[in-house]
């Protein structure tokens, strides 16, 4: 489990901080952990699977159910070795003793905070510590660059650990007043970017520059009538990944028209990006090359406070003042040149970032904020003042707002097989366009609404009713569309929309409260342009033949490019994992593409497996027949699961194309999903010091393949070392076996098996078999094998089986037979089960417990616990966590936080020593009742 692993790291960071950057934890014997972010060659600290730069501070996130330790602050301290090399040392301390004494009599502990504060209304300025922790008010912290500070990462955003966000402010370098704001998201080895620009023509070339100023990557900007640029840099080499993490990359944009312009900026990390919901680009009215900035803003979750941080460039020119000299500036909030708010601050040429909070925005200011009519201005004081300004609007990016509505997500979950698909566009003036499509419903639609999460099960929070724009489909029952726009979206609702906190609900005549429901979520941009130009194809159980009443639904974008390669992206909702706990793989389902004629098997292709709610990729070797079906609209995408092997949701796709000769280019299938793997460039492989060279080919570190010298072996590359293991064949229980020529292990001879097996008992085999992620091979239906788990090789204590009817891999531990001897032995170190020894057989030294040896104990921290034993975990610097209970389940530690009831109040508080937050009103009522009871007792005496 992730939480105990991070607890162990936190413990080591507290008792031995000198080991902080070199901690290693043993890998699990069955399931390898995801590799941490590449950090070799960088000066910094590795902690909990994440890499931190020198001087970074953060609150450790222990994962579920522990969450973020808000009272613990960790710091990556710079150290210098004897040879003069810089390295990082992790030290963590408890901040609770530093909490100031509240000025009120009844302080409260707000969720997500370490220190108690006075209730609302006691201090306006103290609200600055609410959402962003980087708004620290201590003067001794002003010397730190804001982009190096640690920002709060709530439990709701802990799932973003697999991605990292960066930002850049681009300003003119050659007679240009242009300013651009670029946002980058790194996922594994792909860097996507969304760029908006002002006061310049549309650039034609985007260039990434390395630390030496050389070109690392070029992107030809397509022509368009918009100020938005979307793109992706795939397969970043390790050297550039390191430079990106070390903030050594720069990005440049140039125009090639009559007036050549260039703007450039440094790519920096900024953890405030996850909370940003409003933004502004700050430009100058005059021709000031190199001057500009951006503002990142967000509303408090409960109060109408507007938090913002400014990243400024060129406002204080280098050379005019001492680098560290403070320059007074005025930050103004304007509406049509009328001053609404003003804040005075000091900045310097080497640290011009500035953060502050505007407390208690009134209704007019909130309205102007939602309409994009508020202007933020920064102006220096003194002689030759400089000024930049820009209008605030909802955050813009290349990501897409979308929602998949399913019956399983309805307020009262059901299984109807219906589907809802919605796409939204938020404009700078606050209007929200929507396109909603529903199909396969049980009855007519009576309500289409945009809502908040209900505070109580019986009380919905409807924000916008768009039922008037819905039109039922004439050709099919239970379907229809809604096209329209919400012209007056409030600022608070824009904030919630961009934080994935709103829902869309479909009510029908039979289910008048909710038949379909889905969360409106931001789908990160991945380079697929189809989603910006076309509506997705709905996927429903009602479209399967025969129809399936399922709780799941989905939608998909599909396109064919000029090379006749198929690009696809599928999003699902309600596609649950199997309840069979013996399945070790995380495969939710399989996505296929084929023609509508189910009797045909010639034009079907497996796309990929689902490991989450999203799957995407490129299919390059497409047959002419399948391309023809795509062109004619007689093709489908189908997702199958264990419960519905013949299809759980399906949708018809129509992609016009002119690919009469089939796909062009190399025949490669590139699948991309949550565990993304890219084909490495051979030239880059040769440069990688960890590459293995075997049988005339280079193999990347961590890769695996079947060698040419013997196809019954599996090889893996581990840092220049090739390890090849023979396939281990499991024991078969059948009396008659055969050895197929194309397989390594014998199988049962079904022809000689007992003829008592009826046709009903026989499983109809899927000709495609099962794909197993461990050895990355297809296995024939009905076959069994020992799983291959890199880097440990074949695991003899587990056996996997390919279920022919579902194409699913079923893995379970080997059960060892009971032994009658008092001292059983393991004859070989790789054997799974122990045996009773012969008289002349000595036992093996260092006999470790294997997975199949029976009930195992658990190790948590430094303590061992017996099976089924319960305890409250102890966290270094925090102590015993009485709100969390852990228990030992056959060698695996599991922990669960106490479940708290839903509260109806908007401002809950948490009392010291209590696990759950409470409503202030209920607390006062309880205290009054307790006083009354006490008085009655006194009267009796």
Coordinates of N, CA, C and O in Angstrom, one line a residue, residues 70-214:
X70 N -1.1 18.4 7.5 CA -1.0 19.8 7.4 C -0.2 20.4 8.5 O 0.3 21.5 8.4
X71 N 0.0 19.6 9.6 CA 0.8 20.1 10.7 C 2.3 19.7 10.6 O 3.1 19.9 11.5
X72 N 2.6 19.0 9.5 CA 4.0 18.6 9.3 C 4.6 19.3 8.1 O 3.9 19.3 7.0
X73 N 5.7 20.0 8.2 CA 6.3 20.7 7.1 C 7.7 20.0 6.8 O 8.5 19.9 7.7
X74 N 7.9 19.6 5.6 CA 9.1 19.0 5.1 C 9.9 20.0 4.3 O 9.3 20.8 3.5
X75 N 11.2 19.9 4.3 CA 12.0 20.9 3.7 C 13.2 20.1 3.0 O 13.8 19.3 3.6
X76 N 13.5 20.4 1.7 CA 14.6 19.9 1.0 C 15.8 20.8 1.2 O 15.9 21.8 0.6
X77 N 16.6 20.5 2.2 CA 17.7 21.4 2.6 C 19.0 21.1 1.7 O 19.4 20.0 1.5
X78 N 19.6 22.2 1.1 CA 20.8 22.0 0.3 C 22.0 21.6 1.2 O 22.2 22.2 2.2
X79 N 22.7 20.6 0.7 CA 24.0 20.2 1.4 C 25.1 20.1 0.4 O 24.8 19.9 -0.8
X80 N 26.3 20.1 0.8 CA 27.4 20.0 -0.1 C 28.3 18.9 0.4 O 28.7 18.8 1.5
X81 N 28.6 18.0 -0.6 CA 29.5 16.8 -0.2 C 30.9 17.3 -0.1 O 31.3 18.4 -0.4
X82 N 31.8 16.3 0.3 CA 33.2 16.6 0.4 C 33.8 17.0 -0.9 O 34.8 17.8 -1.0
X83 N 33.2 16.5 -2.0 CA 33.8 16.8 -3.3 C 33.1 18.1 -3.9 O 33.4 18.5 -5.0
X84 N 32.3 18.7 -3.1 CA 31.7 20.0 -3.6 C 30.4 19.9 -4.3 O 29.9 20.9 -4.8
X85 N 29.9 18.6 -4.4 CA 28.6 18.4 -5.2 C 27.4 18.7 -4.3 O 27.4 18.3 -3.1
X86 N 26.4 19.4 -4.8 CA 25.2 19.7 -4.1 C 24.3 18.5 -4.1 O 24.1 17.9 -5.1
X87 N 23.7 18.3 -2.9 CA 22.6 17.3 -2.8 C 21.6 17.8 -1.8 O 21.8 18.8 -1.1
X88 N 20.5 17.1 -1.8 CA 19.4 17.5 -0.9 C 19.2 16.6 0.3 O 19.5 15.4 0.2
X89 N 18.8 17.1 1.4 CA 18.5 16.4 2.6 C 17.1 16.7 3.1 O 16.8 17.9 3.3
X90 N 16.3 15.7 3.3 CA 14.9 15.9 3.8 C 14.9 16.1 5.3 O 15.4 15.2 6.0
X91 N 14.3 17.1 5.8 CA 14.0 17.2 7.2 C 12.6 17.7 7.4 O 12.0 18.5 6.6
X92 N 11.9 17.1 8.3 CA 10.5 17.4 8.6 C 10.3 17.8 10.1 O 11.0 17.3 10.9
X93 N 9.4 18.7 10.3 CA 9.2 19.2 11.7 C 7.7 19.4 11.9 O 6.9 19.6 10.9
X94 N 7.3 19.3 13.1 CA 5.9 19.6 13.5 C 5.7 21.1 13.7 O 6.4 21.7 14.5
X95 N 4.7 21.7 12.9 CA 4.5 23.1 13.0 C 3.5 23.5 14.1 O 3.3 24.7 14.3
X96 N 2.9 22.6 14.8 CA 1.8 22.9 15.7 C 2.3 23.8 16.8 O 1.6 24.7 17.3
X97 N 3.6 23.6 17.2 CA 4.1 24.5 18.3 C 4.3 25.9 17.9 O 4.5 26.8 18.7
X98 N 4.3 26.2 16.6 CA 4.5 27.5 16.0 C 3.2 28.3 15.8 O 3.2 29.4 15.4
X99 N 2.1 27.6 16.1 CA 0.8 28.3 15.9 C 0.6 29.4 16.8 O 0.9 29.3 18.0
X100 N 0.2 30.6 16.3 CA 0.0 31.8 17.2 C -1.3 31.5 18.1 O -2.2 30.8 17.7
X101 N -1.3 32.2 19.2 CA -2.5 32.2 20.1 C -3.6 33.0 19.5 O -3.4 34.2 19.2
X102 N -4.7 32.3 19.3 CA -5.9 33.1 18.7 C -6.3 34.2 19.6 O -6.2 34.1 20.9
X103 N -6.8 35.3 19.1 CA -7.2 36.4 19.8 C -8.7 36.3 20.4 O -9.1 37.2 21.1
X104 N -9.4 35.3 20.0 CA -10.8 35.1 20.4 C -10.8 34.0 21.5 O -9.9 33.2 21.7
X105 N -12.0 33.9 22.1 CA -12.2 32.9 23.2 C -12.5 31.5 22.7 O -12.2 30.6 23.4
X106 N -13.1 31.5 21.5 CA -13.6 30.2 21.0 C -13.0 29.9 19.6 O -13.7 30.0 18.6
X107 N -11.7 29.7 19.5 CA -11.2 29.4 18.2 C -11.6 28.1 17.6 O -12.0 27.2 18.4
X108 N -11.6 27.9 16.3 CA -12.0 26.7 15.7 C -10.9 26.2 14.7 O -10.1 27.0 14.3
X109 N -10.9 24.9 14.5 CA -10.0 24.3 13.6 C -10.7 24.0 12.2 O -11.5 23.1 12.2
X110 N -10.3 24.8 11.2 CA -11.0 24.6 9.9 C -10.4 23.4 9.2 O -9.2 23.1 9.4
X111 N -11.1 22.7 8.3 CA -10.6 21.6 7.5 C -9.4 22.1 6.7 O -9.5 23.1 6.0
X112 N -8.4 21.3 6.6 CA -7.2 21.6 5.8 C -6.2 22.6 6.5 O -5.3 23.0 5.8
X113 N -6.4 22.9 7.7 CA -5.5 23.8 8.5 C -4.9 23.1 9.6 O -5.4 22.1 10.2
X114 N -3.8 23.6 10.1 CA -3.1 23.1 11.2 C -3.4 23.9 12.5 O -3.5 23.3 13.6
X115 N -3.5 25.2 12.4 CA -3.7 26.0 13.5 C -5.1 26.4 13.7 O -5.8 26.7 12.7
X116 N -5.6 26.6 14.9 CA -6.9 27.1 15.2 C -7.0 28.6 14.8 O -6.0 29.3 15.0
X117 N -8.1 29.0 14.3 CA -8.3 30.4 14.0 C -9.6 30.9 14.6 O -10.5 30.1 15.0
X118 N -9.8 32.2 14.6 CA -11.0 32.7 15.1 C -12.1 32.6 14.1 O -11.8 32.6 12.9
X119 N -13.4 32.4 14.5 CA -14.4 32.2 13.5 C -14.6 33.4 12.6 O -14.0 34.5 12.9
X120 N -15.3 33.3 11.5 CA -15.5 34.3 10.5 C -15.9 35.6 11.1 O -16.8 35.7 12.0
X121 N -15.2 36.7 10.7 CA -15.6 38.0 11.1 C -14.6 38.6 12.0 O -14.6 39.8 12.3
X122 N -13.7 37.8 12.6 CA -12.7 38.4 13.6 C -11.6 39.2 12.9 O -11.1 40.1 13.5
X123 N -11.2 38.7 11.8 CA -10.1 39.4 11.1 C -10.2 39.2 9.6 O -10.2 38.1 9.2
X124 N -10.2 40.3 8.9 CA -10.3 40.3 7.5 C -9.0 39.9 6.8 O -8.9 39.1 5.9
X125 N -7.9 40.4 7.3 CA -6.6 40.2 6.7 C -6.1 38.7 6.9 O -5.5 38.2 6.1
X126 N -6.6 38.1 8.0 CA -6.1 36.7 8.3 C -6.7 35.7 7.4 O -6.3 34.6 7.3
X127 N -7.7 36.2 6.5 CA -8.2 35.3 5.5 C -7.2 34.9 4.5 O -7.4 34.0 3.6
X128 N -6.0 35.6 4.5 CA -5.0 35.4 3.5 C -4.4 34.0 3.5 O -3.8 33.5 2.6
X129 N -4.6 33.3 4.7 CA -4.0 31.9 4.8 C -5.0 30.9 4.4 O -4.9 29.7 4.8
X130 N -6.1 31.2 3.7 CA -7.2 30.2 3.5 C -6.8 29.2 2.4 O -6.5 28.1 2.8
X131 N -6.9 29.5 1.1 CA -6.8 28.5 0.1 C -5.3 28.2 -0.3 O -4.9 27.1 -0.3
X132 N -4.6 29.2 -0.6 CA -3.2 29.0 -1.0 C -2.3 29.2 0.2 O -2.3 30.2 0.9
X133 N -1.5 28.2 0.5 CA -0.6 28.4 1.7 C 0.6 29.2 1.3 O 1.4 29.6 2.1
X134 N 0.8 29.5 0.0 CA 1.9 30.3 -0.4 C 1.7 31.8 0.0 O 2.6 32.6 -0.2
X135 N 0.5 32.2 0.4 CA 0.3 33.6 0.8 C 0.7 33.7 2.3 O -0.1 33.9 3.2
X136 N 2.0 33.5 2.5 CA 2.5 33.6 3.9 C 2.8 35.0 4.1 O 3.4 35.7 3.3
X137 N 2.5 35.5 5.3 CA 2.6 36.9 5.6 C 3.9 37.3 6.4 O 4.1 38.4 6.8
X138 N 4.7 36.3 6.6 CA 6.0 36.6 7.4 C 6.9 37.3 6.5 O 7.2 36.9 5.3
X139 N 7.5 38.4 7.0 CA 8.5 39.1 6.1 C 9.7 38.4 5.8 O 10.4 38.6 4.8
X140 N 10.1 37.4 6.7 CA 11.3 36.7 6.5 C 11.2 35.7 5.4 O 12.2 35.1 4.9
X141 N 10.0 35.5 4.8 CA 9.8 34.6 3.7 C 9.7 35.3 2.4 O 9.6 34.7 1.3
X142 N 9.8 36.6 2.4 CA 9.7 37.4 1.1 C 10.8 37.1 0.2 O 10.7 37.4 -1.0
X143 N 12.0 36.7 0.7 CA 13.1 36.5 -0.2 C 13.0 35.2 -1.0 O 13.7 35.1 -2.0
X144 N 12.0 34.4 -0.7 CA 11.8 33.2 -1.5 C 11.0 33.5 -2.7 O 10.1 34.3 -2.7
X145 N 11.4 32.8 -3.8 CA 10.6 32.9 -5.1 C 9.3 32.1 -4.9 O 9.3 31.0 -4.4
X146 N 8.1 32.7 -5.3 CA 6.9 32.1 -5.0 C 6.7 30.8 -5.8 O 6.0 29.9 -5.4
X147 N 7.4 30.7 -6.9 CA 7.3 29.4 -7.7 C 8.1 28.3 -7.0 O 8.0 27.2 -7.4
X148 N 8.8 28.6 -6.0 CA 9.5 27.5 -5.2 C 8.8 27.1 -3.9 O 9.2 26.2 -3.2
X149 N 7.7 27.8 -3.6 CA 7.0 27.5 -2.4 C 6.1 26.3 -2.5 O 5.8 25.9 -3.6
X150 N 5.7 25.8 -1.3 CA 4.8 24.7 -1.3 C 3.4 25.1 -1.2 O 3.1 25.9 -0.3
X151 N 2.6 24.7 -2.1 CA 1.2 25.1 -2.1 C 0.4 23.9 -1.6 O 0.7 22.8 -1.8
X152 N -0.7 24.2 -1.1 CA -1.6 23.2 -0.5 C -2.0 22.2 -1.6 O -2.4 22.6 -2.6
X153 N -1.9 20.9 -1.3 CA -2.4 19.9 -2.2 C -3.5 19.1 -1.5 O -3.1 18.2 -0.7
X154 N -4.7 19.4 -1.7 CA -5.8 18.8 -1.0 C -5.9 17.3 -1.4 O -5.4 16.9 -2.4
X155 N -6.7 16.6 -0.5 CA -6.9 15.2 -0.8 C -7.6 15.0 -2.1 O -7.4 14.0 -2.8
X156 N -8.5 15.9 -2.5 CA -9.2 15.8 -3.7 C -8.3 15.8 -4.9 O -8.6 15.4 -6.0
X157 N -7.1 16.5 -4.8 CA -6.2 16.6 -5.9 C -5.0 15.7 -5.8 O -4.0 15.8 -6.5
X158 N -5.0 14.7 -4.8 CA -3.9 13.8 -4.7 C -3.8 12.9 -5.8 O -2.7 12.3 -6.1
X159 N -4.8 12.7 -6.6 CA -4.7 11.8 -7.7 C -4.0 12.5 -8.9 O -3.8 11.9 -9.9
X160 N -3.5 13.7 -8.7 CA -2.8 14.3 -9.8 C -1.3 14.1 -9.6 O -0.5 14.8 -10.3
X161 N -0.9 13.2 -8.7 CA 0.5 13.0 -8.5 C 1.2 12.5 -9.7 O 2.4 12.6 -9.9
X162 N 0.5 11.9 -10.6 CA 1.1 11.3 -11.8 C 1.4 12.4 -12.9 O 2.1 12.1 -13.9
X163 N 1.0 13.7 -12.7 CA 1.2 14.7 -13.6 C 1.8 15.9 -12.9 O 1.6 16.1 -11.7
X164 N 2.5 16.8 -13.6 CA 3.2 17.9 -13.0 C 2.8 19.1 -13.9 O 2.8 19.0 -15.1
X165 N 2.6 20.3 -13.3 CA 2.2 21.5 -14.0 C 3.3 22.5 -14.0 O 4.0 22.7 -13.0
X166 N 3.4 23.2 -15.1 CA 4.5 24.2 -15.3 C 3.8 25.4 -16.0 O 2.7 25.3 -16.6
X167 N 4.4 26.6 -15.8 CA 3.9 27.8 -16.5 C 5.1 28.6 -17.0 O 6.2 28.5 -16.5
X168 N 4.8 29.5 -17.9 CA 5.8 30.4 -18.5 C 5.2 31.7 -18.8 O 4.1 31.7 -19.4
X169 N 5.9 32.8 -18.6 CA 5.4 34.1 -19.0 C 6.4 34.5 -20.1 O 7.6 34.7 -19.9
X170 N 5.8 34.7 -21.4 CA 6.7 35.1 -22.5 C 6.5 36.5 -22.8 O 5.4 37.1 -22.9
X171 N 7.7 37.2 -22.9 CA 7.7 38.7 -23.2 C 8.6 38.9 -24.3 O 9.5 38.1 -24.7
X172 N 8.5 40.1 -24.9 CA 9.3 40.4 -26.1 C 10.8 40.5 -25.9 O 11.3 41.0 -24.9
X173 N 11.5 40.0 -26.9 CA 13.0 40.2 -26.9 C 13.5 41.0 -28.1 O 14.6 41.4 -28.1
X174 N 12.6 41.2 -29.1 CA 13.0 42.0 -30.3 C 11.9 42.9 -30.7 O 11.0 42.4 -31.4
X175 N 11.9 44.1 -30.2 CA 10.9 45.1 -30.7 C 9.5 44.6 -30.7 O 8.7 44.7 -31.6
X176 N 9.1 43.9 -29.6 CA 7.8 43.3 -29.5 C 7.2 43.6 -28.2 O 7.8 43.6 -27.1
X177 N 5.9 44.0 -28.3 CA 5.1 44.3 -27.1 C 4.3 43.1 -26.7 O 3.4 43.1 -25.8
X178 N 4.5 42.0 -27.4 CA 3.6 40.8 -27.2 C 3.9 40.1 -25.8 O 5.0 40.2 -25.3
X179 N 2.9 39.6 -25.3 CA 2.9 38.8 -24.0 C 2.1 37.6 -24.2 O 1.0 37.6 -24.8
X180 N 2.6 36.4 -23.7 CA 1.9 35.2 -23.7 C 2.0 34.5 -22.4 O 3.0 34.6 -21.7
X181 N 1.0 33.7 -22.1 CA 1.0 32.8 -21.0 C 0.9 31.4 -21.5 O 0.0 31.0 -22.2
X182 N 1.8 30.6 -21.0 CA 1.9 29.2 -21.5 C 1.8 28.3 -20.3 O 2.5 28.5 -19.3
X183 N 0.9 27.3 -20.4 CA 0.7 26.3 -19.3 C 1.1 24.9 -19.9 O 0.7 24.6 -21.0
X184 N 1.9 24.2 -19.1 CA 2.4 22.9 -19.5 C 2.0 21.8 -18.5 O 2.0 22.1 -17.3
X185 N 1.7 20.6 -19.0 CA 1.4 19.5 -18.1 C 2.2 18.3 -18.6 O 2.1 17.9 -19.7
X186 N 3.0 17.8 -17.7 CA 3.9 16.7 -18.0 C 3.2 15.4 -17.4 O 3.0 15.3 -16.2
X187 N 3.0 14.5 -18.3 CA 2.4 13.2 -18.0 C 3.4 12.1 -18.5 O 3.5 11.9 -19.7
X188 N 4.1 11.4 -17.6 CA 5.1 10.5 -18.0 C 6.2 11.2 -18.9 O 6.9 12.1 -18.4
X189 N 6.2 10.9 -20.2 CA 7.2 11.6 -21.1 C 6.5 12.5 -22.1 O 7.1 12.8 -23.1
X190 N 5.3 12.9 -21.9 CA 4.6 13.8 -22.9 C 4.3 15.1 -22.2 O 3.9 15.1 -21.0
X191 N 4.6 16.2 -22.9 CA 4.4 17.6 -22.3 C 3.4 18.2 -23.2 O 3.7 18.6 -24.4
X192 N 2.2 18.4 -22.7 CA 1.2 19.2 -23.5 C 1.2 20.6 -23.1 O 1.6 21.0 -22.0
X193 N 0.8 21.5 -24.0 CA 0.9 22.9 -23.7 C -0.4 23.6 -24.3 O -0.9 23.3 -25.3
X194 N -0.8 24.6 -23.5 CA -1.9 25.5 -23.9 C -1.4 26.9 -23.8 O -0.9 27.3 -22.7
X195 N -1.4 27.7 -24.9 CA -0.7 29.0 -24.9 C -1.8 30.1 -25.4 O -2.4 29.8 -26.4
X196 N -1.9 31.2 -24.7 CA -2.7 32.3 -25.1 C -1.8 33.5 -25.2 O -0.8 33.6 -24.4
X197 N -2.0 34.4 -26.2 CA -1.1 35.5 -26.4 C -1.9 36.7 -26.7 O -3.1 36.7 -27.1
X198 N -1.3 37.9 -26.5 CA -1.9 39.2 -26.8 C -0.9 40.2 -27.4 O 0.3 40.0 -27.2
X199 N -1.4 41.2 -28.1 CA -0.6 42.3 -28.6 C 0.5 41.8 -29.6 O 1.6 42.3 -29.6
X200 N 0.2 40.7 -30.4 CA 1.1 40.3 -31.4 C 0.3 39.4 -32.4 O -0.8 38.9 -32.0
X201 N 0.8 39.3 -33.6 CA 0.2 38.4 -34.6 C 0.4 37.0 -34.2 O 1.2 36.6 -33.3
X202 N -0.4 36.1 -34.8 CA -0.3 34.7 -34.4 C 1.0 34.1 -34.8 O 1.5 34.2 -35.9
X203 N 1.8 33.5 -33.8 CA 3.1 33.0 -34.1 C 3.0 31.8 -35.1 O 2.0 31.2 -35.2
X204 N 4.1 31.6 -35.8 CA 4.1 30.5 -36.7 C 5.1 29.3 -36.2 O 5.0 28.2 -36.7
X205 N 5.9 29.6 -35.2 CA 6.9 28.6 -34.8 C 7.0 28.7 -33.2 O 7.2 29.8 -32.7
X206 N 6.9 27.6 -32.6 CA 7.2 27.5 -31.2 C 8.4 26.6 -31.0 O 8.5 25.5 -31.5
X207 N 9.3 27.1 -30.2 CA 10.6 26.5 -30.0 C 10.9 26.3 -28.5 O 10.8 27.2 -27.7
X208 N 11.3 25.1 -28.1 CA 11.8 24.8 -26.8 C 13.4 24.9 -26.8 O 14.0 24.2 -27.7
X209 N 14.0 25.6 -25.9 CA 15.4 25.8 -25.9 C 15.9 25.1 -24.6 O 15.4 25.3 -23.5
X210 N 17.1 24.4 -24.8 CA 17.6 23.7 -23.6 C 18.5 24.7 -22.8 O 18.6 25.9 -23.1
X211 N 19.2 24.1 -21.8 CA 20.0 25.0 -20.9 C 21.2 25.7 -21.6 O 21.7 26.7 -21.2
X212 N 21.6 25.1 -22.8 CA 22.7 25.7 -23.5 C 22.2 26.7 -24.6 O 23.0 27.2 -25.4
X213 N 20.9 26.8 -24.7 CA 20.3 27.7 -25.8 C 20.1 27.0 -27.1 O 19.7 27.6 -28.1
X214 N 20.3 25.7 -27.1 CA 20.1 24.9 -28.4 C 18.6 24.5 -28.5 O 17.9 24.4 -27.5

